[in-house]
Short mmCIF file of C-alpha atoms in Angstrom, two decimals:
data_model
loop_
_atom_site.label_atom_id
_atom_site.label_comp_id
_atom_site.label_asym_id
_atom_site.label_seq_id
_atom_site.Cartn_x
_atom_site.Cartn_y
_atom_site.Cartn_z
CA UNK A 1 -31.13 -1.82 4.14
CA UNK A 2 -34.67 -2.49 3.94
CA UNK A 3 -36.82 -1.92 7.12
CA UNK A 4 -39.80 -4.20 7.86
CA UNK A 5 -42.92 -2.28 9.28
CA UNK A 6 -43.37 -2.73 13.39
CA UNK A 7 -45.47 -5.42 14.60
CA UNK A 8 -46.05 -6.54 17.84
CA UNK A 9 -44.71 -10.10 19.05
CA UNK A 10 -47.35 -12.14 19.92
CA UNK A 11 -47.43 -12.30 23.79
CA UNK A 12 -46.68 -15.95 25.07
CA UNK A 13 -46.63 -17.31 28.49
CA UNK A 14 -44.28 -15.21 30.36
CA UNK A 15 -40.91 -16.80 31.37
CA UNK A 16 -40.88 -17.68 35.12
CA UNK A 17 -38.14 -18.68 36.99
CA UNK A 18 -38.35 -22.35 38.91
CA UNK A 19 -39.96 -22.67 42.10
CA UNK A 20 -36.81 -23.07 44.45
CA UNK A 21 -36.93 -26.80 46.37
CA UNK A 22 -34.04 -25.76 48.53
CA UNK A 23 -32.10 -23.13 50.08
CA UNK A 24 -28.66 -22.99 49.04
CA UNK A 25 -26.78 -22.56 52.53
CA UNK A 26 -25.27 -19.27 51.25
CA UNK A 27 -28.57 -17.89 50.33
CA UNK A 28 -30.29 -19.13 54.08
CA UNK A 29 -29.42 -15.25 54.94
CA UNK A 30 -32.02 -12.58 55.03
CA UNK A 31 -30.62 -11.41 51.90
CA UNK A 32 -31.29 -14.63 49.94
CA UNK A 33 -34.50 -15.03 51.23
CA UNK A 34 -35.42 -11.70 50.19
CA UNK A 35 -33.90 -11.87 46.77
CA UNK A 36 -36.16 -15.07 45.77
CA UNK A 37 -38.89 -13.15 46.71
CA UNK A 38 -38.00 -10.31 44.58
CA UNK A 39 -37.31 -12.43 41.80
CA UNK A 40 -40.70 -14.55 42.15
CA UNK A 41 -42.87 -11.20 43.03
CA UNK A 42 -41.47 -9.40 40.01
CA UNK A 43 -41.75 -11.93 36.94
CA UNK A 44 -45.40 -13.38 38.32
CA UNK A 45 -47.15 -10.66 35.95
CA UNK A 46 -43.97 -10.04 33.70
CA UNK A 47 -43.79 -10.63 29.82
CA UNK A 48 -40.64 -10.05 28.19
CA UNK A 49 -42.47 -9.86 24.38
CA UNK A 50 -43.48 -6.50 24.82
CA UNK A 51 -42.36 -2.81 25.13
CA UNK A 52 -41.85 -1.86 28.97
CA UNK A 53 -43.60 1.11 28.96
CA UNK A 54 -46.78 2.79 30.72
CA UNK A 55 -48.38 4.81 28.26
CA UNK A 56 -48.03 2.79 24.52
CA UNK A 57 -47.57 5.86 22.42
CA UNK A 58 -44.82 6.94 24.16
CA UNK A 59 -40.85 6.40 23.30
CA UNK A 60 -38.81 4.22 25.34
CA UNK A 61 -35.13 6.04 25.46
CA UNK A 62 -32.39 3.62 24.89
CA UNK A 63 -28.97 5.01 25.28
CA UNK A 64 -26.31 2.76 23.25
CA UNK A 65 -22.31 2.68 24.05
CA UNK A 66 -19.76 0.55 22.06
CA UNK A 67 -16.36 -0.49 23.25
CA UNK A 68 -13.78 -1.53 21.01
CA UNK A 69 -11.57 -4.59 21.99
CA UNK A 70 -9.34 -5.51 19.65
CA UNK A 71 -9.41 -5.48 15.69
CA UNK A 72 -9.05 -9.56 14.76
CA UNK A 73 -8.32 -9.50 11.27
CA UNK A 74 -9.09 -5.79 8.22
CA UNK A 75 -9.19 -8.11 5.32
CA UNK A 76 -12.41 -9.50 6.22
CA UNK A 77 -13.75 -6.48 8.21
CA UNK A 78 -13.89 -8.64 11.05
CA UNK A 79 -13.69 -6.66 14.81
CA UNK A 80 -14.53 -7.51 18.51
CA UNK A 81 -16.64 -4.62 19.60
CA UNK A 82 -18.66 -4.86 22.89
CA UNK A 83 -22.13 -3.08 23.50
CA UNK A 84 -23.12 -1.37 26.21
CA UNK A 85 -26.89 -0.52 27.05
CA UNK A 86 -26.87 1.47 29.55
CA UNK A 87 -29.62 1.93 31.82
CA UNK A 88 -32.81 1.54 29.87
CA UNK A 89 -36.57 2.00 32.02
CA UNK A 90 -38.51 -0.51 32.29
CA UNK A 91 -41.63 0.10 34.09
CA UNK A 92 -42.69 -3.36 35.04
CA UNK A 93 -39.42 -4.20 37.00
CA UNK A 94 -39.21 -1.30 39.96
CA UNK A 95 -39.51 -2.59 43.62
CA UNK A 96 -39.43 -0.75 46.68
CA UNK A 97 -35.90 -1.82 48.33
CA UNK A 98 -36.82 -1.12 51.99
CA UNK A 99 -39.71 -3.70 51.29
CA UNK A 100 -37.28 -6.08 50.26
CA UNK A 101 -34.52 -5.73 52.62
CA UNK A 102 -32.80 -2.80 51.38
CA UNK A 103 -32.14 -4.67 47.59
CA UNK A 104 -30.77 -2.06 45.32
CA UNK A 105 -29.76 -4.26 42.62
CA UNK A 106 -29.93 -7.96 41.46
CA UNK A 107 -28.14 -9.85 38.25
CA UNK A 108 -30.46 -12.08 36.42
CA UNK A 109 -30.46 -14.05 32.72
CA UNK A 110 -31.37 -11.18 29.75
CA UNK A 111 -33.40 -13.64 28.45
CA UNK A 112 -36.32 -13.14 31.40
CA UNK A 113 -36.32 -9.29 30.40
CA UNK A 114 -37.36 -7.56 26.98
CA UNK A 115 -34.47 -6.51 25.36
CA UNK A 116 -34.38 -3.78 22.16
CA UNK A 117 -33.34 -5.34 18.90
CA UNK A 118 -30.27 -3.86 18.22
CA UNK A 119 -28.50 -4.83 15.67
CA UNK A 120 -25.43 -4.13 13.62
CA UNK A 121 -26.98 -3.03 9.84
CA UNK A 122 -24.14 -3.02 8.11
CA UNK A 123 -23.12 -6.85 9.32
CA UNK A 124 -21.37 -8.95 7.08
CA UNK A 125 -21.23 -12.16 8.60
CA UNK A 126 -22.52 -15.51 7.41
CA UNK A 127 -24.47 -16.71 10.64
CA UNK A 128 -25.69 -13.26 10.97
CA UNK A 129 -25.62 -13.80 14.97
CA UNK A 130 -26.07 -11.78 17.90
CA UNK A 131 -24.46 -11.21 21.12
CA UNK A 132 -23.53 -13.31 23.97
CA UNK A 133 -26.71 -13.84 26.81
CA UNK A 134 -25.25 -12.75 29.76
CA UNK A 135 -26.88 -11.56 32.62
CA UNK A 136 -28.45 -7.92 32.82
CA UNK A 137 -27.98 -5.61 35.96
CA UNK A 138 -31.72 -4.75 37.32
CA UNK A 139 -32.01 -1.80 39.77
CA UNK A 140 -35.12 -0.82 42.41
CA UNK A 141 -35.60 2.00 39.80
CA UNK A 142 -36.58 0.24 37.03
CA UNK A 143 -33.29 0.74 34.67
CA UNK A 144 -31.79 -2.12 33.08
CA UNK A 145 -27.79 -2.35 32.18
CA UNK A 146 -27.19 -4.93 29.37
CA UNK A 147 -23.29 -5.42 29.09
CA UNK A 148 -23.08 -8.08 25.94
CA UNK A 149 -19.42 -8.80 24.04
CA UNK A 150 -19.99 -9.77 20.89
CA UNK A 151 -17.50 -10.71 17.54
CA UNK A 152 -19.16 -8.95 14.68
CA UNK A 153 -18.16 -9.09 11.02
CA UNK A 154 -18.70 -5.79 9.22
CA UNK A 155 -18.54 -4.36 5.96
CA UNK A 156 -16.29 -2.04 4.88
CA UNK A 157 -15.42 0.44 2.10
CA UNK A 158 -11.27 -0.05 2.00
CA UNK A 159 -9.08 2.58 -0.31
CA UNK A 160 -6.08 1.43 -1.26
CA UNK A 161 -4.87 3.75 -3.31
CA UNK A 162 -2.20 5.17 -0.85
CA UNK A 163 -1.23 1.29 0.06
CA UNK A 164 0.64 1.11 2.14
CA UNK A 165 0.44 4.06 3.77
CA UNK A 166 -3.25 4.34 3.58
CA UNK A 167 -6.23 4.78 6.38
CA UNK A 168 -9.60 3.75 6.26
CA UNK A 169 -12.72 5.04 7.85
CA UNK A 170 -14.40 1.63 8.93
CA UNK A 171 -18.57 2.66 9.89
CA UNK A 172 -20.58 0.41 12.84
CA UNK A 173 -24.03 1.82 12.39
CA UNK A 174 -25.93 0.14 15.11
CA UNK A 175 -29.97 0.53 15.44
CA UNK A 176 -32.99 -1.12 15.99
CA UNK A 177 -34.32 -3.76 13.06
CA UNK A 178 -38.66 -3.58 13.97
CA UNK A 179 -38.90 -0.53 16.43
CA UNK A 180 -39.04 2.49 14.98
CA UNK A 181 -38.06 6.35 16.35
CA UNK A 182 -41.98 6.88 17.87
CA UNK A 183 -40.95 3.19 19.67
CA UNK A 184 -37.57 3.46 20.54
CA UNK A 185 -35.14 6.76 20.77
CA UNK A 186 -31.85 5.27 20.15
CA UNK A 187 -29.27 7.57 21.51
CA UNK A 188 -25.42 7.69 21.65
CA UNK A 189 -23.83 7.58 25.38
CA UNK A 190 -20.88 9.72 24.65
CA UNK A 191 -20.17 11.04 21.38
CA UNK A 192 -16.95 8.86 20.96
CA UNK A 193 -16.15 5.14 21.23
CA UNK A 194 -14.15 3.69 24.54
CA UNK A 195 -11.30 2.92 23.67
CA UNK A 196 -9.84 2.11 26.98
CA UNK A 197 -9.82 -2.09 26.78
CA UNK A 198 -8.22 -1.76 23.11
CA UNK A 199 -5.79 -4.21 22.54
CA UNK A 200 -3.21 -2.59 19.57
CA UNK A 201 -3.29 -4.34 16.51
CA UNK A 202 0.02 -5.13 14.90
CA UNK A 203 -1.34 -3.90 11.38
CA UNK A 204 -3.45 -1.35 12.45
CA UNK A 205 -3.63 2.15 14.63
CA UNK A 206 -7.06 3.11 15.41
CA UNK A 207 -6.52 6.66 15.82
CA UNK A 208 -10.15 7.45 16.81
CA UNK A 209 -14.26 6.62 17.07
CA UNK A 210 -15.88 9.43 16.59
CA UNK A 211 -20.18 8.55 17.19
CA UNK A 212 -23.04 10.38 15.36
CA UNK A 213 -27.15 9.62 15.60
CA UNK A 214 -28.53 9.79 12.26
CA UNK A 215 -32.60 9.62 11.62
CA UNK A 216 -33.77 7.82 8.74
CA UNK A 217 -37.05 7.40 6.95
CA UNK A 218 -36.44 4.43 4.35
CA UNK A 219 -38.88 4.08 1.21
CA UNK A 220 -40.94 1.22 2.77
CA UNK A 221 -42.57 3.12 5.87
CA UNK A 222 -43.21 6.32 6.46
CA UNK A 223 -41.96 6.00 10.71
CA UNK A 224 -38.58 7.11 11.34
CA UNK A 225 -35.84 4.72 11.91
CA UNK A 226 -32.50 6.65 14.34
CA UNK A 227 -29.50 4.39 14.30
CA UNK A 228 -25.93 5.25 15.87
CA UNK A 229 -23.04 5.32 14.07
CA UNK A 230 -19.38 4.51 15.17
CA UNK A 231 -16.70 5.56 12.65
CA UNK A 232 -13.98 3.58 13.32
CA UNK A 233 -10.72 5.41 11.92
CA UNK A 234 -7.37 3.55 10.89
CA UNK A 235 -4.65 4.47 9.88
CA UNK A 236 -2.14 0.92 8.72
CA UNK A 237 1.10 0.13 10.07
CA UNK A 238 3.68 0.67 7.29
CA UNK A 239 7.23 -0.54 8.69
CA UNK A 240 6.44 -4.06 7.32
CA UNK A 241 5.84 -3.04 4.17
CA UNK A 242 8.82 -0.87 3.90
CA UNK A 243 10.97 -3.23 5.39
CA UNK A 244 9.91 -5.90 3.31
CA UNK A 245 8.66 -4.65 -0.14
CA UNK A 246 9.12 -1.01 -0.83
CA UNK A 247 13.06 -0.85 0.17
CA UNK A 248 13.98 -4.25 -2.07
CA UNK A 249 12.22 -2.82 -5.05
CA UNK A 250 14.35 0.68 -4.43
CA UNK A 251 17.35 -1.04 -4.21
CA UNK A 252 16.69 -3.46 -7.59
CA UNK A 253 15.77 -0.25 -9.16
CA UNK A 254 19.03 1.48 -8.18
CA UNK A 255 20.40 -1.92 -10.13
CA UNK A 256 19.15 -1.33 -12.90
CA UNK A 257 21.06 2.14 -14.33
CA UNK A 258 24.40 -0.12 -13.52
CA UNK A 259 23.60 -1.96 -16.48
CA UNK A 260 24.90 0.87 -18.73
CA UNK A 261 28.04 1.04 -16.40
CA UNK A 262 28.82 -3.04 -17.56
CA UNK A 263 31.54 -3.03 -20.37
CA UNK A 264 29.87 -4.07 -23.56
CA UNK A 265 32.11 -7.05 -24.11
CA UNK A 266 31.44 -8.79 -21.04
CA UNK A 267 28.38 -10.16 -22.63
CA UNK A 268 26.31 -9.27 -19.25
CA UNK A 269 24.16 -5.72 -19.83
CA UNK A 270 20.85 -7.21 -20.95
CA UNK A 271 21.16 -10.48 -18.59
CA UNK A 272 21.13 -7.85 -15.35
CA UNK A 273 18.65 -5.73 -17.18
CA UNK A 274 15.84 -9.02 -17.32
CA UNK A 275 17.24 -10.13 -13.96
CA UNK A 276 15.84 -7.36 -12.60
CA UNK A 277 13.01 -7.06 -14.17
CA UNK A 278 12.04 -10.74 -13.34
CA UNK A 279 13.01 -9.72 -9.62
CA UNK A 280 10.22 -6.90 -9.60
CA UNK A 281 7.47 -9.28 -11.28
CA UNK A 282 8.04 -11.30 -8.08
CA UNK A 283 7.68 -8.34 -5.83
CA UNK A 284 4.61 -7.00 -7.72
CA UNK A 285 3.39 -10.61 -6.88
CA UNK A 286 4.00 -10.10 -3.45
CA UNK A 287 2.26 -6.82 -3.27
CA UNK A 288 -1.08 -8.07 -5.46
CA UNK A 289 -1.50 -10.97 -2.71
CA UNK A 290 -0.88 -8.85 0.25
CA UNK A 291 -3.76 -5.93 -0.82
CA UNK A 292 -7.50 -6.49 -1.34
CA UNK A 293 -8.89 -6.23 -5.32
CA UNK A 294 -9.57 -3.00 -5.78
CA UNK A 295 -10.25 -0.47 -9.12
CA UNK A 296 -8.13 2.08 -7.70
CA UNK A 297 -4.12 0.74 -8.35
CA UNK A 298 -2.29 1.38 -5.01
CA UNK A 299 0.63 3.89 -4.66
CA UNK A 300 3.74 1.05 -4.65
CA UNK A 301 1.80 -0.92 -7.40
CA UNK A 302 2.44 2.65 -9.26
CA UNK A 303 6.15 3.11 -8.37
CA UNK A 304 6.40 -1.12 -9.51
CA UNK A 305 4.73 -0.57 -12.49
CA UNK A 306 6.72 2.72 -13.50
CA UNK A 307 9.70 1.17 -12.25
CA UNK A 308 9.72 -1.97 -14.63
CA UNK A 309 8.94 0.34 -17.67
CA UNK A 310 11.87 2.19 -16.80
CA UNK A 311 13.80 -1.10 -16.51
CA UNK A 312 12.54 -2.74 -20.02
CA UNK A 313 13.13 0.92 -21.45
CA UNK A 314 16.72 0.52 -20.22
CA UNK A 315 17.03 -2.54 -21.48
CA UNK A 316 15.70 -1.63 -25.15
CA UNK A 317 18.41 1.01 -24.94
CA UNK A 318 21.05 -1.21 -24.32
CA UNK A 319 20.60 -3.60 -26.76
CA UNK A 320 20.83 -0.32 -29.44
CA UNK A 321 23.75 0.92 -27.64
CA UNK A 322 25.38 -2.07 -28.07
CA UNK A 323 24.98 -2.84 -31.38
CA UNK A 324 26.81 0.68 -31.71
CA UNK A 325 29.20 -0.58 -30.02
CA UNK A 326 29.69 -3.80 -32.32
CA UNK A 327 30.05 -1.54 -35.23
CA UNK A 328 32.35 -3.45 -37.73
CA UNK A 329 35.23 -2.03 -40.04
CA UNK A 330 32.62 -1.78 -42.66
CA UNK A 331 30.62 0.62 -40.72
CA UNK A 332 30.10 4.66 -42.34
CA UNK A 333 32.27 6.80 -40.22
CA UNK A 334 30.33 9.03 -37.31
CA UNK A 335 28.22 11.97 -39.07
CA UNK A 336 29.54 15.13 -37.97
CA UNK A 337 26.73 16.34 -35.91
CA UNK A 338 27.36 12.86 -33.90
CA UNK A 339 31.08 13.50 -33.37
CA UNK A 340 30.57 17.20 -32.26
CA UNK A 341 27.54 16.91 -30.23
CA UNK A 342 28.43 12.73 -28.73
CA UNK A 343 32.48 13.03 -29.15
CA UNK A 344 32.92 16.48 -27.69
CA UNK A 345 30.22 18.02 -25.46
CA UNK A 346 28.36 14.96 -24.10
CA UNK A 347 31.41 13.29 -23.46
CA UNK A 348 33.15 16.17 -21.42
CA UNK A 349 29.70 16.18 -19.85
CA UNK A 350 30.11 12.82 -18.65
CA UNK A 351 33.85 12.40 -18.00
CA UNK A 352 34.47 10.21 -20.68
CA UNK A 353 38.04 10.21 -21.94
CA UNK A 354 40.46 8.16 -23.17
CA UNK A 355 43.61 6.75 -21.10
CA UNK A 356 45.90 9.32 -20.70
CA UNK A 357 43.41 12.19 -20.64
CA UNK A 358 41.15 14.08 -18.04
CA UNK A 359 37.79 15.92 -18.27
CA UNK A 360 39.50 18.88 -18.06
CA UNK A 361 42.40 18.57 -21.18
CA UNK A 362 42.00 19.55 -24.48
CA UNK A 363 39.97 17.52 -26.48
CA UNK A 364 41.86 16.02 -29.23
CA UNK A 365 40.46 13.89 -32.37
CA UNK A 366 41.76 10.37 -32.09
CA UNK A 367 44.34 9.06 -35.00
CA UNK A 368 44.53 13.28 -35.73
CA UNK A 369 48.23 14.27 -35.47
CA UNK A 370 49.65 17.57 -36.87
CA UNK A 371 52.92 16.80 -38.81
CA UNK A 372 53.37 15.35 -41.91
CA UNK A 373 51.32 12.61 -41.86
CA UNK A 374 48.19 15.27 -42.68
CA UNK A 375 49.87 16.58 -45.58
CA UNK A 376 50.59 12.60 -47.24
CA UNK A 377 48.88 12.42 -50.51
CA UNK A 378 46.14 9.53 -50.91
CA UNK A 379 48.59 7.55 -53.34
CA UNK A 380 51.57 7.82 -51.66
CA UNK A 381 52.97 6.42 -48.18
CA UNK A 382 54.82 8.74 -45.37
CA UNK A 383 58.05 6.63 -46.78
CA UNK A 384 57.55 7.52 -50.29
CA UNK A 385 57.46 11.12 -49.88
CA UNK A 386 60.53 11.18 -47.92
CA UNK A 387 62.08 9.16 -50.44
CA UNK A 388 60.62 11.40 -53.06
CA UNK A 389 61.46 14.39 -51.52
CA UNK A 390 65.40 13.32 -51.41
CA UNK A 391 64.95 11.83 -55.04
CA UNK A 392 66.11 14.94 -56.91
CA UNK A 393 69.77 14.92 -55.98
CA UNK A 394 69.89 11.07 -55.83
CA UNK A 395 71.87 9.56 -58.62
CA UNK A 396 69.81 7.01 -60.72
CA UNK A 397 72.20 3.72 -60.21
CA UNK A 398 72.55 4.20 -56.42
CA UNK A 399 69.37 4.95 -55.01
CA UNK A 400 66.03 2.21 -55.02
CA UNK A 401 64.15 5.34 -55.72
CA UNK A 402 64.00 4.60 -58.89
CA UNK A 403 63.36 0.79 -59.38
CA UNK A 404 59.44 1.34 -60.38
CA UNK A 405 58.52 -2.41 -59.31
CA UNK A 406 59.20 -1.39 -55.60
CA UNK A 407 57.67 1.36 -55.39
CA UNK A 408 54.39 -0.12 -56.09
CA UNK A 409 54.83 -2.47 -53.51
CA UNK A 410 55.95 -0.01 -51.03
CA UNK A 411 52.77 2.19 -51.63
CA UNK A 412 50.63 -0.54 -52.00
CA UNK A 413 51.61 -1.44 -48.20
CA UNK A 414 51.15 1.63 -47.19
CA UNK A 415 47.77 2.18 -48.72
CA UNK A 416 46.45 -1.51 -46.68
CA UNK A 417 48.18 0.38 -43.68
CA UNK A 418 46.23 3.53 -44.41
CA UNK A 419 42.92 2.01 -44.54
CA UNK A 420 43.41 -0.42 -41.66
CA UNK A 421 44.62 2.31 -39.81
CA UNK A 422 41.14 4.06 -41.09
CA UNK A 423 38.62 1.40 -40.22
CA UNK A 424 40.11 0.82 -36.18
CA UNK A 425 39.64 4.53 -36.23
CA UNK A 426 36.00 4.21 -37.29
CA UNK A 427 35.44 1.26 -35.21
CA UNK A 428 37.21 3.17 -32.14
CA UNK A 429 34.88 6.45 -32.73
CA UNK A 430 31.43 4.36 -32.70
CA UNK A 431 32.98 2.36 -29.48
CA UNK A 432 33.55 5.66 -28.05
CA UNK A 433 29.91 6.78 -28.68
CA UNK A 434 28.42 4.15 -27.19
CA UNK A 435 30.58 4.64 -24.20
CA UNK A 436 29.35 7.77 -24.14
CA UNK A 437 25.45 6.86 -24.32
CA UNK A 438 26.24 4.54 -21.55
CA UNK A 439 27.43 6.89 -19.33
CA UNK A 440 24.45 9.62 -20.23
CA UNK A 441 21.83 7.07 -20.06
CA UNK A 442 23.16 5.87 -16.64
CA UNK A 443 22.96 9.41 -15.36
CA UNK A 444 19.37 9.83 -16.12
CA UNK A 445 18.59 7.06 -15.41
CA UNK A 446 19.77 7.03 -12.16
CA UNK A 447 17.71 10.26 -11.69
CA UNK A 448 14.67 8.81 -13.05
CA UNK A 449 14.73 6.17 -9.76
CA UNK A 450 16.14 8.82 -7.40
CA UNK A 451 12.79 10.88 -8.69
CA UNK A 452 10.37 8.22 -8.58
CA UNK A 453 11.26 6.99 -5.05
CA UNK A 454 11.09 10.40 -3.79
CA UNK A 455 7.63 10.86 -5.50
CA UNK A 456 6.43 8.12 -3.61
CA UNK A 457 7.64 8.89 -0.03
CA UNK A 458 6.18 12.39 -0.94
CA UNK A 459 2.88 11.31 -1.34
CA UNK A 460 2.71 8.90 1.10
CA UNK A 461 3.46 11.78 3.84
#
């Protein structure tokens, strides 16, 4: 803020009040009589343009106390303080009150009294004005109460990288705009802000106003400047925001590792997965229009952001797991290191078992049976070995053992039976992995929200 040098306001013709014509009949009392002579005796001589003070070079100590009333609206950094002034001298203004009827104290418009310039520096409002003119309290001493409300507009820093369970440290630095420290002392009343009128804001908790006097000497004069500053500390109510954006994304999250529960034929795993994700783009909408623009991304726009990676990464992974699952008979039957690691340990790790079995029974390899179907030769059928086992003591015109045409049929049969019976086992061992990757992935993934959500409540406390 740039400081102009002092200069002294060119002295006009003093402000007097009218000569009164009448009496009002309230005022016919010895009091009113004496008050318009108070008020004509005092302001005969009186110029309001300059400093009230005896000897030039001296100070004049103004003591400054704000009072917060309400908070009207963050985004803008609008607020409702009101100034006090407390007693100020002026040296012009004392009367003797036995002269005068024992008058200790009269009301009268601030504009027939000099007034310091106090303004707010860091004020961001467009009309740039000042406070209301009410009346000032004058005393037989000399001092001067000025008691002004005022709606300022101020400028403001705001974090929101903890949104929405940030606080921001709001500064009112109040001092005078032409006088300078050898002119003026500015002072703080109390080293806090009354908070006593404060009406709560539904968005806001002021949790404090903590005051400090600060002396500056700017680069355009060499005179110090003191201003006053109010910190005004807030802390944002977060129940909305939880209520209304932070729990909904949780629970579309927690939608998301379901996905991998869906049976692949149903035809619905990828339409939930870009459901959902479309469902937190609207959120992440809501949470972008709700928050000032900022550099810093906000904690929820994190979790959002790490939520719907998670979310398309789910969805990647179930479009591979699926087209395991769509494996066709012509498909290379499951390496070993697949069927060991997939087939036996990750699916015991993940309760995945076929009807009949538990986690806990043996583990046995699907379409494997110890007997003598093992032991079948690959160009013969179960029924041909029987046969051929029984052939030796058959007698060549009464047995069918021995008609060659039918035996080629027979094993021919059994060879389409053999290899049909080989690709549904193929086909059943890839449908069986990617049963099993469904399960694992919905397990971590699971964890990965459970994680994430309990990051963010951890850093937000």
């Amino acid at each position: 803020i740039g400081k102009a040098p002092a200069a002294l306001a060119a002295a006009g013709p003093p402000p007097r009040p009218p000569a009164p014509l009448w009496v009002p009949a309230g005022c016919r009392g010895a009091q009113g009589r004496f008050a318009y002579k108070l008020l004509r005796n005092l302001f005969a001589n009186y110029s309001s343009a300059l400093r009230p003070v005896e000897d030039t070079d001296r100070a004049l100590n103004v003591t400054l106390q704000v009072t917060l009333s309400q908070i009207i609206d963050m985004v803008s950094g609008q607020g409702q303080p009101k100034g006090h002034l407390p007693p100020w001298l002026d040296a012009h203004l004392a009367w003797d009150k036995d002269a005068y009827g024992g008058i200790d104290s009269i009301r009268i418009p601030s504009s027939y009294v000099w007034r310091p310039d106090i303004i707010l520096y860091n004020n961001a409002d467009d009309r740039f004005g000042g406070s209301m003119e009410t009346n000032v309290v004058l005393r037989s001493d000399g001092h001067i109460m000025w008691d002004s409300p005022a709606i300022t507009k101020s400028s403001c820093k705001v974090d929101v990288s903890y949104f929405p369970f940030d606080g921001q440290q709001c500064p009112l630095t109040f001092g005078s705009w032409t006088y300078n420290g050898n002119q003026i002392d500015l002072r703080n009343r109390l080293d806090t802000g009354d908070l006593t009128d404060f009406v709560e804001n539904v968005e806001w908790e002021v949790l404090g106003m903590p005051a400090t006097r600060n002396v500056i000497t700017y680069g355009c004069c060499s005179e110090p400047y003191p201003d006053v500053t109010y910190t005004l500390l807030l802390r944002r109510r977060a129940s909305f925001y939880i209520f209304n954006l932070l729990l909904p994304c949780i629970m579309v999250s927690f939608l998301a590792p379901l996905g991998f529960y869906l049976p692949a034929d149903s035809g619905e795993k990828v339409s939930l997965g870009v459901t959902v994700l479309l469902a937190l783009t609207v959120f992440q909408l809501l949470v972008a229009e709700s928050m000032p623009p900022s550099e810093s991304v906000p904690l929820i726009g994190k979790y959002y952001i790490a939520t719907m990676t998670m979310i398309t990464a789910s969805t990647a992974l179930t479009i591979f797991i699926m087209n395991v699952h769509h494996c066709g008979p012509g498909a290379r039957p499951v390496p070993p290191w697949a069927r060991r690691l997939i087939l036996h340990h990750m699916a015991r790790l993940c309760c995945v078992y076929e009807v009949g079995q538990s986690c806990k029974s043996p583990r046995r390899v699907p379409g494997r049976r110890a007997g003598r179907e093992d032991t079948v030769g690959p160009g013969e059928s179960p029924m041909e070995g029987e046969v051929g086992a029984e052939a030796g003591g058959c007698p060549r015109d009464r047995c069918l053992c021995h008609h060659d045409g039918l035996l080629r049929n027979v094993g021919y049969i059994a060879g389409c039976f053999r290899r049909h019976r080989a690709s549904q086992r193929r086909t059943g061992e890839w449908k069986k992995v990617a049963k099993v990757m469904d399960r694992f992935f919905m397990w971590v993934f699971f964890l990965m929200v459970f994680l994430m959500s309990v990051l963010i409540l951890g850093n937000a406390a």
